[in-house]
mmCIF file of C-alpha atoms in Angstrom:
data_model
loop_
_atom_site.group_PDB
_atom_site.id
_atom_site.type_symbol
_atom_site.label_atom_id
_atom_site.label_comp_id
_atom_site.label_asym_id
_atom_site.label_seq_id
_atom_site.Cartn_x
_atom_site.Cartn_y
_atom_site.Cartn_z
ATOM 1 C CA MET A 960 113.147 120.278 123.660
ATOM 2 C CA PRO A 961 112.069 121.182 120.096
ATOM 3 C CA ASP A 962 109.210 119.433 118.369
ATOM 4 C CA VAL A 963 110.914 116.554 116.546
ATOM 5 C CA ARG A 964 108.024 115.311 114.391
ATOM 6 C CA ALA A 965 109.705 116.733 111.307
ATOM 7 C CA TYR A 966 112.642 114.415 111.952
ATOM 8 C CA TYR A 967 110.561 111.310 111.436
ATOM 9 C CA GLU A 968 107.404 112.246 109.543
ATOM 10 C CA PRO A 969 108.224 112.654 105.857
ATOM 11 C CA TRP A 970 106.618 115.474 103.898
ATOM 12 C CA HIS A 971 104.820 113.048 101.596
ATOM 13 C CA GLU A 972 102.830 111.697 104.520
ATOM 14 C CA GLN A 973 101.914 115.206 105.662
ATOM 15 C CA LEU A 974 100.791 116.317 102.193
ATOM 16 C CA ALA A 975 98.640 113.229 101.804
ATOM 17 C CA ARG A 976 96.507 114.194 104.810
ATOM 18 C CA LEU A 977 97.070 117.941 105.087
ATOM 19 C CA THR A 978 94.169 120.121 106.255
ATOM 20 C CA ALA A 979 93.699 123.854 106.756
ATOM 21 C CA GLU A 980 94.050 123.270 110.494
ATOM 22 C CA THR A 981 97.280 121.277 110.308
ATOM 23 C CA ILE A 982 99.105 123.587 107.900
ATOM 24 C CA GLY A 983 100.263 125.774 110.773
ATOM 25 C CA ALA A 984 101.655 122.842 112.759
ATOM 26 C CA GLU A 985 105.101 122.833 111.123
ATOM 27 C CA THR A 986 107.162 126.008 111.241
ATOM 28 C CA PRO A 987 110.901 126.714 111.277
ATOM 29 C CA ASP A 988 110.592 127.744 114.923
ATOM 30 C CA ASN A 989 109.269 124.380 116.101
ATOM 31 C CA SER A 990 110.947 122.027 113.641
ATOM 32 C CA GLY A 991 114.392 121.906 115.222
ATOM 33 C CA LEU A 992 115.906 122.008 111.709
ATOM 34 C CA ARG A 993 117.883 125.289 112.005
ATOM 35 C CA HIS A 994 115.835 126.903 109.232
ATOM 36 C CA PRO A 995 115.070 130.636 109.065
ATOM 37 C CA GLY A 996 111.492 131.806 108.715
ATOM 38 C CA GLY A 997 110.208 132.036 112.275
ATOM 39 C CA SER A 998 106.571 131.085 112.700
ATOM 40 C CA GLU A 999 105.690 131.110 108.991
ATOM 41 C CA PRO A 1000 104.268 127.634 108.187
ATOM 42 C CA TYR A 1001 106.310 125.539 105.779
ATOM 43 C CA LEU A 1002 103.264 124.375 103.856
ATOM 44 C CA LYS A 1003 101.129 127.528 103.770
ATOM 45 C CA GLU A 1004 101.171 127.681 99.931
ATOM 46 C CA PHE A 1005 99.207 124.427 99.826
ATOM 47 C CA ALA A 1006 96.188 126.053 101.458
ATOM 48 C CA VAL A 1007 94.797 126.976 98.020
ATOM 49 C CA VAL A 1008 95.095 123.430 96.616
ATOM 50 C CA LEU A 1009 93.588 121.404 99.438
ATOM 51 C CA ASP A 1010 91.117 118.669 98.623
ATOM 52 C CA PRO A 1011 87.899 118.959 100.653
ATOM 53 C CA ALA A 1012 88.284 115.280 101.473
ATOM 54 C CA GLY A 1013 91.746 115.943 102.923
ATOM 55 C CA GLY A 1014 95.257 116.148 101.560
ATOM 56 C CA VAL A 1015 96.602 118.173 98.664
ATOM 57 C CA ARG A 1016 94.508 117.929 95.510
ATOM 58 C CA GLY A 1017 95.875 115.347 93.080
ATOM 59 C CA PHE A 1018 98.779 114.386 95.350
ATOM 60 C CA ASP A 1019 99.866 110.787 95.812
ATOM 61 C CA ALA A 1020 102.397 109.729 98.432
ATOM 62 C CA GLY A 1021 104.307 107.801 95.783
ATOM 63 C CA PHE A 1022 105.325 111.074 94.114
ATOM 64 C CA ALA A 1023 107.918 111.598 96.841
ATOM 65 C CA LEU A 1024 110.386 108.927 95.713
ATOM 66 C CA ASP A 1025 108.652 106.642 93.211
ATOM 67 C CA ARG A 1026 110.000 107.162 89.697
ATOM 68 C CA PHE A 1027 112.508 109.642 91.070
ATOM 69 C CA TRP A 1028 114.752 108.693 88.128
ATOM 70 C CA ILE A 1029 112.056 109.154 85.491
ATOM 71 C CA GLU A 1030 113.357 109.813 81.980
ATOM 72 C CA PRO A 1031 112.240 112.877 79.969
ATOM 73 C CA GLU A 1032 110.282 110.771 77.462
ATOM 74 C CA ALA A 1033 108.499 108.637 80.070
ATOM 75 C CA SER A 1034 104.788 108.968 80.768
ATOM 76 C CA ASP A 1035 103.426 109.679 84.233
ATOM 77 C CA LEU A 1036 99.973 111.179 83.787
ATOM 78 C CA ALA A 1037 99.105 111.317 87.482
ATOM 79 C CA GLN A 1038 102.253 113.215 88.415
ATOM 80 C CA GLN A 1039 101.838 115.463 85.379
ATOM 81 C CA ALA A 1040 98.273 116.332 86.388
ATOM 82 C CA TYR A 1041 99.415 117.104 89.940
ATOM 83 C CA VAL A 1042 102.120 119.541 88.801
ATOM 84 C CA GLU A 1043 99.720 121.137 86.315
ATOM 85 C CA GLY A 1044 97.303 121.669 89.191
ATOM 86 C CA LEU A 1045 99.939 123.517 91.218
ATOM 87 C CA ILE A 1046 100.844 125.732 88.257
ATOM 88 C CA ASP A 1047 97.208 126.475 87.417
ATOM 89 C CA ALA A 1048 96.475 127.380 91.045
ATOM 90 C CA ALA A 1049 99.166 130.064 90.965
ATOM 91 C CA ARG A 1050 98.157 131.444 87.587
ATOM 92 C CA SER A 1051 94.485 131.603 88.539
ATOM 93 C CA ARG A 1052 95.508 133.933 91.384
ATOM 94 C CA GLY A 1053 97.590 136.138 89.106
ATOM 95 C CA GLU A 1054 100.831 134.792 90.551
ATOM 96 C CA THR A 1055 103.952 133.446 88.893
ATOM 97 C CA PRO A 1056 104.290 129.676 89.501
ATOM 98 C CA LEU A 1057 107.506 128.825 91.337
ATOM 99 C CA LEU A 1058 108.109 125.182 92.163
ATOM 100 C CA ALA A 1059 110.664 124.789 94.947
ATOM 101 C CA CYS A 1060 111.307 121.060 94.750
ATOM 102 C CA CYS A 1061 113.515 119.220 97.218
ATOM 103 C CA ARG A 1062 113.759 115.863 95.465
ATOM 104 C CA THR A 1063 113.199 116.352 91.761
ATOM 105 C CA LEU A 1064 116.765 116.376 90.422
ATOM 106 C CA GLY A 1065 116.270 112.868 89.054
ATOM 107 C CA ARG A 1066 113.281 114.057 87.021
ATOM 108 C CA ALA A 1067 114.520 117.522 86.037
ATOM 109 C CA GLY A 1068 114.499 116.645 82.339
ATOM 110 C CA TRP A 1069 110.993 115.212 82.618
ATOM 111 C CA LEU A 1070 109.701 118.384 84.273
ATOM 112 C CA ARG A 1071 111.390 120.644 81.749
ATOM 113 C CA LYS A 1072 110.025 118.746 78.769
ATOM 114 C CA ARG A 1073 106.453 118.956 80.028
ATOM 115 C CA PHE A 1074 106.307 122.351 81.665
ATOM 116 C CA GLY A 1075 109.128 124.447 80.212
ATOM 117 C CA GLY A 1076 110.087 127.273 82.535
ATOM 118 C CA PHE A 1077 113.392 128.526 83.896
ATOM 119 C CA HIS A 1078 115.210 125.772 85.776
ATOM 120 C CA ILE A 1079 117.610 126.539 88.619
ATOM 121 C CA VAL A 1080 119.731 123.874 90.307
ATOM 122 C CA LEU A 1081 121.038 124.627 93.790
ATOM 123 C CA VAL A 1082 124.234 122.882 94.889
ATOM 124 C CA ARG A 1083 125.465 122.780 98.478
ATOM 125 C CA ASP A 1084 128.588 121.308 100.045
ATOM 126 C CA PRO A 1085 127.666 117.592 100.196
ATOM 127 C CA VAL A 1086 129.445 116.981 103.496
ATOM 128 C CA GLN A 1087 127.539 119.706 105.316
ATOM 129 C CA GLN A 1088 124.310 118.716 103.583
ATOM 130 C CA TRP A 1089 124.714 115.152 104.806
ATOM 131 C CA LEU A 1090 125.647 116.310 108.305
ATOM 132 C CA SER A 1091 122.459 118.388 108.384
ATOM 133 C CA PHE A 1092 120.235 115.342 108.506
ATOM 134 C CA TYR A 1093 122.637 112.868 110.105
ATOM 135 C CA SER A 1094 122.932 115.174 113.130
ATOM 136 C CA LEU A 1095 119.164 114.820 113.633
ATOM 137 C CA ARG A 1096 119.339 111.096 114.331
ATOM 138 C CA ARG A 1097 117.563 109.957 117.469
ATOM 139 C CA ARG A 1098 118.002 106.470 118.886
ATOM 140 C CA PRO A 1099 116.886 104.034 117.612
ATOM 141 C CA ARG A 1100 115.561 105.635 114.434
ATOM 142 C CA PRO A 1101 117.406 107.194 111.499
ATOM 143 C CA THR A 1102 115.688 110.201 109.960
ATOM 144 C CA TYR A 1103 113.534 110.023 106.855
ATOM 145 C CA PHE A 1104 116.187 112.124 105.109
ATOM 146 C CA GLU A 1105 118.674 109.324 105.686
ATOM 147 C CA LEU A 1106 116.334 106.466 104.819
ATOM 148 C CA CYS A 1107 115.150 107.984 101.560
ATOM 149 C CA HIS A 1108 118.710 107.971 100.210
ATOM 150 C CA TYR A 1109 119.025 104.268 100.916
ATOM 151 C CA VAL A 1110 115.790 103.711 98.977
ATOM 152 C CA LEU A 1111 116.825 105.945 96.082
ATOM 153 C CA LEU A 1112 120.270 104.374 95.855
ATOM 154 C CA SER A 1113 118.867 100.845 95.845
ATOM 155 C CA GLU A 1114 116.507 101.748 92.991
ATOM 156 C CA MET A 1115 118.766 103.834 90.708
ATOM 157 C CA ASP A 1116 118.355 102.700 87.114
ATOM 158 C CA GLY A 1117 121.738 101.968 85.589
ATOM 159 C CA TRP A 1118 123.484 101.894 88.975
ATOM 160 C CA ARG A 1119 122.144 98.689 90.520
ATOM 161 C CA ASP A 1120 125.539 96.963 90.674
ATOM 162 C CA ALA A 1121 127.194 100.038 92.187
ATOM 163 C CA ALA A 1122 124.350 100.350 94.695
ATOM 164 C CA GLU A 1123 124.753 96.718 95.720
ATOM 165 C CA ARG A 1124 128.489 97.186 96.269
ATOM 166 C CA ILE A 1125 127.914 100.287 98.420
ATOM 167 C CA LEU A 1126 125.015 98.874 100.439
ATOM 168 C CA GLY A 1127 126.284 95.308 100.593
ATOM 169 C CA ARG A 1128 122.977 93.857 99.454
ATOM 170 C CA ARG A 1129 120.255 94.208 96.836
ATOM 171 C CA PHE A 1130 116.650 95.275 97.426
ATOM 172 C CA ASP A 1131 113.753 94.311 95.174
ATOM 173 C CA GLY A 1132 112.291 97.837 95.027
ATOM 174 C CA VAL A 1133 108.687 96.639 95.061
ATOM 175 C CA GLY A 1134 105.777 97.512 97.314
ATOM 176 C CA PRO A 1135 104.544 100.835 98.690
ATOM 177 C CA LEU A 1136 107.080 103.449 99.730
ATOM 178 C CA SER A 1137 106.355 102.957 103.428
ATOM 179 C CA GLN A 1138 107.273 99.277 103.061
ATOM 180 C CA ARG A 1139 110.524 100.072 101.240
ATOM 181 C CA LEU A 1140 111.469 102.669 103.863
ATOM 182 C CA SER A 1141 110.864 100.096 106.593
ATOM 183 C CA ALA A 1142 113.061 97.578 104.783
ATOM 184 C CA VAL A 1143 116.073 99.896 104.589
ATOM 185 C CA ARG A 1144 115.539 101.052 108.147
ATOM 186 C CA ARG A 1145 115.704 97.461 109.404
ATOM 187 C CA ALA A 1146 118.809 96.810 107.332
ATOM 188 C CA PHE A 1147 120.803 99.967 108.080
ATOM 189 C CA LYS A 1148 119.608 101.598 111.301
ATOM 190 C CA ARG A 1149 122.717 100.405 113.194
ATOM 191 C CA ARG A 1150 125.243 100.799 110.401
ATOM 192 C CA PRO A 1151 128.203 103.211 110.691
ATOM 193 C CA ALA A 1152 128.030 106.832 109.629
ATOM 194 C CA SER A 1153 130.325 106.156 106.679
ATOM 195 C CA LEU A 1154 127.657 104.029 104.970
ATOM 196 C CA SER A 1155 125.052 106.741 105.457
ATOM 197 C CA PHE A 1156 127.389 109.285 103.863
ATOM 198 C CA GLN A 1157 128.262 107.025 100.940
ATOM 199 C CA ALA A 1158 124.592 106.337 100.182
ATOM 200 C CA PHE A 1159 123.850 110.049 100.294
ATOM 201 C CA LEU A 1160 126.819 110.963 98.101
ATOM 202 C CA ALA A 1161 125.987 108.338 95.481
ATOM 203 C CA VAL A 1162 122.458 109.737 95.133
ATOM 204 C CA TRP A 1163 123.785 113.320 95.231
ATOM 205 C CA LEU A 1164 126.166 112.628 92.355
ATOM 206 C CA ALA A 1165 123.713 110.686 90.211
ATOM 207 C CA SER A 1166 121.014 113.300 90.766
ATOM 208 C CA LEU A 1167 123.184 116.259 89.828
ATOM 209 C CA LEU A 1168 124.642 114.540 86.791
ATOM 210 C CA LYS A 1169 121.088 113.919 85.638
ATOM 211 C CA ALA A 1170 119.833 117.453 86.401
ATOM 212 C CA LEU A 1171 122.710 119.750 85.429
ATOM 213 C CA PRO A 1172 122.283 119.294 81.643
ATOM 214 C CA HIS A 1173 118.735 120.652 81.987
ATOM 215 C CA ALA A 1174 119.611 123.657 84.192
ATOM 216 C CA ASP A 1175 119.326 127.234 82.958
ATOM 217 C CA LEU A 1176 121.229 128.395 86.018
ATOM 218 C CA VAL A 1177 123.380 126.599 88.604
ATOM 219 C CA ILE A 1178 123.784 128.267 92.005
ATOM 220 C CA ASP A 1179 126.536 127.498 94.488
ATOM 221 C CA VAL A 1180 124.562 127.940 97.711
ATOM 222 C CA ASP A 1181 127.668 128.104 99.903
ATOM 223 C CA ARG A 1182 129.129 130.919 97.825
ATOM 224 C CA LEU A 1183 125.770 132.698 97.648
ATOM 225 C CA ALA A 1184 125.789 132.947 101.433
ATOM 226 C CA ARG A 1185 129.227 134.524 101.718
ATOM 227 C CA ASP A 1186 129.882 136.467 98.493
ATOM 228 C CA GLN A 1187 127.694 139.530 97.974
ATOM 229 C CA ALA A 1188 129.081 140.192 94.484
ATOM 230 C CA TYR A 1189 128.142 136.664 93.473
ATOM 231 C CA ALA A 1190 124.694 137.159 95.001
ATOM 232 C CA ARG A 1191 124.156 140.242 92.821
ATOM 233 C CA GLU A 1192 125.227 138.246 89.744
ATOM 234 C CA ILE A 1193 122.729 135.510 90.556
ATOM 235 C CA GLU A 1194 119.941 138.025 91.140
ATOM 236 C CA ALA A 1195 120.631 139.553 87.730
ATOM 237 C CA ALA A 1196 120.747 136.137 86.043
ATOM 238 C CA ILE A 1197 117.369 135.165 87.489
ATOM 239 C CA ALA A 1198 115.824 138.498 86.500
ATOM 240 C CA GLU A 1199 117.100 138.096 82.951
ATOM 241 C CA GLY A 1200 116.043 134.455 82.738
ATOM 242 C CA CYS A 1201 112.490 134.635 84.067
ATOM 243 C CA GLY A 1202 111.675 138.201 85.074
ATOM 244 C CA LEU A 1203 111.595 137.608 88.834
ATOM 245 C CA ALA A 1204 113.692 139.836 91.099
ATOM 246 C CA PRO A 1205 114.846 137.952 94.211
ATOM 247 C CA ASP A 1206 116.882 139.632 96.942
ATOM 248 C CA PHE A 1207 119.654 137.453 98.385
ATOM 249 C CA SER A 1208 121.177 140.135 100.600
ATOM 250 C CA ASP A 1209 120.057 138.236 103.710
ATOM 251 C CA CYS A 1210 121.159 134.810 102.482
ATOM 252 C CA ARG A 1211 123.062 133.019 105.225
ATOM 253 C CA ALA A 1212 124.435 129.504 105.551
ATOM 254 C CA PRO A 1213 124.091 127.729 108.894
ATOM 255 C CA ALA A 1214 127.246 127.313 110.919
ATOM 256 C CA PRO A 1215 129.080 124.020 110.268
ATOM 257 C CA HIS A 1216 127.919 121.240 112.540
ATOM 258 C CA TRP A 1217 131.443 120.577 113.810
ATOM 259 C CA ALA A 1218 135.043 121.181 112.869
ATOM 260 C CA ALA A 1219 135.651 117.675 111.523
ATOM 261 C CA PRO A 1220 133.048 115.214 110.208
ATOM 262 C CA PRO A 1221 132.790 111.946 112.172
ATOM 263 C CA ILE A 1222 133.997 109.942 109.175
ATOM 264 C CA GLU A 1223 136.931 109.847 106.781
ATOM 265 C CA TRP A 1224 134.790 111.602 104.210
ATOM 266 C CA ARG A 1225 137.510 111.996 101.577
ATOM 267 C CA ARG A 1226 138.205 108.281 101.515
ATOM 268 C CA ALA A 1227 134.478 107.529 101.529
ATOM 269 C CA ALA A 1228 133.908 109.952 98.637
ATOM 270 C CA ARG A 1229 136.710 108.440 96.580
ATOM 271 C CA ALA A 1230 135.280 104.964 97.161
ATOM 272 C CA VAL A 1231 131.834 106.027 95.915
ATOM 273 C CA VAL A 1232 133.262 107.732 92.836
ATOM 274 C CA GLU A 1233 135.381 104.667 92.078
ATOM 275 C CA VAL A 1234 132.478 102.221 92.453
ATOM 276 C CA MET A 1235 130.270 104.383 90.230
ATOM 277 C CA GLY A 1236 133.040 104.962 87.676
ATOM 278 C CA LEU A 1237 132.633 108.744 87.897
ATOM 279 C CA ARG A 1238 136.175 110.015 88.373
ATOM 280 C CA GLU A 1239 136.248 111.648 84.932
ATOM 281 C CA ALA A 1240 132.857 113.198 85.633
ATOM 282 C CA ILE A 1241 134.364 114.911 88.692
ATOM 283 C CA VAL A 1242 137.945 115.781 87.768
ATOM 284 C CA GLY A 1243 138.022 115.292 83.996
ATOM 285 C CA PRO A 1244 138.282 118.194 81.526
ATOM 286 C CA GLY A 1245 134.576 118.070 80.746
ATOM 287 C CA ALA A 1246 133.400 117.802 84.348
ATOM 288 C CA PRO A 1247 130.780 120.296 85.548
ATOM 289 C CA PRO A 1248 132.766 122.987 87.415
ATOM 290 C CA ILE A 1249 130.420 122.901 90.395
ATOM 291 C CA LEU A 1250 131.085 119.202 91.032
ATOM 292 C CA PHE A 1251 134.824 119.715 90.818
ATOM 293 C CA ARG A 1252 134.653 122.591 93.322
ATOM 294 C CA LYS A 1253 132.631 120.586 95.805
ATOM 295 C CA LEU A 1254 134.594 117.328 95.624
ATOM 296 C CA ALA A 1255 138.109 118.384 94.621
ATOM 297 C CA PRO A 1256 139.363 118.180 98.248
ATOM 298 C CA ALA A 1257 138.639 114.448 98.165
ATOM 299 C CA PHE A 1258 141.003 114.052 95.209
ATOM 300 C CA ALA A 1259 143.862 116.252 96.393
ATOM 301 C CA ALA A 1260 147.365 115.044 95.599
ATOM 302 C CA LEU A 1261 148.265 114.760 99.269
ATOM 303 C CA PRO A 1262 146.782 111.804 101.133
ATOM 304 C CA PRO A 1263 144.090 112.798 103.648
ATOM 305 C CA THR A 1264 144.891 112.942 107.320
ATOM 306 C CA LYS A 1265 143.459 109.902 109.028
ATOM 307 C CA VAL A 1266 140.683 110.350 111.510
ATOM 308 C CA GLY A 1267 141.986 109.854 115.022
ATOM 309 C CA ILE A 1268 141.086 107.000 117.332
ATOM 310 C CA MET A 1269 138.523 109.136 119.160
ATOM 311 C CA ALA A 1270 136.627 109.834 115.936
ATOM 312 C CA ARG A 1271 136.637 106.126 115.139
ATOM 313 C CA MET A 1272 135.228 105.340 118.584
ATOM 314 C CA ILE A 1273 132.523 107.973 118.076
ATOM 315 C CA GLU A 1274 131.505 106.414 114.767
ATOM 316 C CA ILE A 1275 131.291 102.964 116.356
ATOM 317 C CA LEU A 1276 129.235 104.415 119.188
ATOM 318 C CA ALA A 1277 127.012 106.158 116.630
ATOM 319 C CA SER A 1278 126.185 102.835 115.009
ATOM 320 C CA LEU A 1279 124.977 101.601 118.400
ATOM 321 C CA THR A 1280 123.182 104.711 119.667
ATOM 322 C CA GLY A 1281 121.700 106.097 116.487
ATOM 323 C CA GLY A 1282 124.143 108.972 116.213
ATOM 324 C CA VAL A 1283 123.119 110.842 119.337
ATOM 325 C CA ALA A 1284 126.769 111.171 120.400
ATOM 326 C CA LEU A 1285 127.554 113.046 117.214
ATOM 327 C CA ALA A 1286 125.598 116.060 118.397
ATOM 328 C CA ARG A 1287 128.466 117.012 120.703
ATOM 329 C CA PRO A 1288 131.151 119.349 119.289
ATOM 330 C CA ARG A 1289 134.538 117.825 118.581
ATOM 331 C CA GLY A 1290 136.807 120.772 117.874
ATOM 332 C CA LYS A 1291 139.958 118.788 118.678
ATOM 333 C CA LEU A 1292 139.414 116.160 116.014
ATOM 334 C CA ARG A 1293 141.540 116.422 112.914
ATOM 335 C CA LYS A 1294 139.886 116.869 109.574
ATOM 336 C CA ALA A 1295 139.556 113.847 107.345
#
């Protein structure tokens, strides 16, 4: 059985107590996350910015999700000093700083205003992205990836009413992150898969709508993995934009988790878009093309095929067992 610590231990906790000895503990080979990279440690770049007292220099666990929705004009001196430290560490070694950030879409404008640079936004099929972490559920605990979206949704500035309608309740958003994660885990650990997907999609939409205006380049990750001509175009765009010369010839997307998602994802997506009032932002004439491409199937003229009774039973079972049943292939289910 693969090492499953990465399923439950969020990166912010690891960075807060990282040491030279523990850097090698997490690799794609032992994570169980279907990532390429073999035995190369995920966090090896942090070796040069370790604090002698432990953890990454200048890092605070609250950086992970606190002020995720920070506005460009807002002040956050601690987070600014931390990012400056990462950039300075690269430059002092004669390297080009490259920040590969997993959860900074909500603060893309803030980062750009303070640090400049060439900003690239990666966009993946939201259904497969959600399935990636939902498939990792282990009874009785949801993954951190799932819980963090409940926290982010409950704390989205300007979307509190929509968040309350999706989640069915309001959270106060106070206290340390560990406390807020525990609160959403208690509230939603047995809830159906459809709620998990809707929470994820709401954050996905709000994040991209906040980040895309600040992007120098938007990359369709799914297309990058299957279209070599597109890959060459992206390589050229990056070289022109910042002087780096990546090679995407070996870019591959993981195989889909199963033929049909365990939820009526089209209906769930339409419900989220309706609650958030974002239909024009998806299908309107001024909508970002990437969002239309990723979500257009949910707004097709023909009504979606309903998920069969077996899929419904699986979703009910998932709410009781933590999703473990969803790991089994279901090739005979019809697509939602």
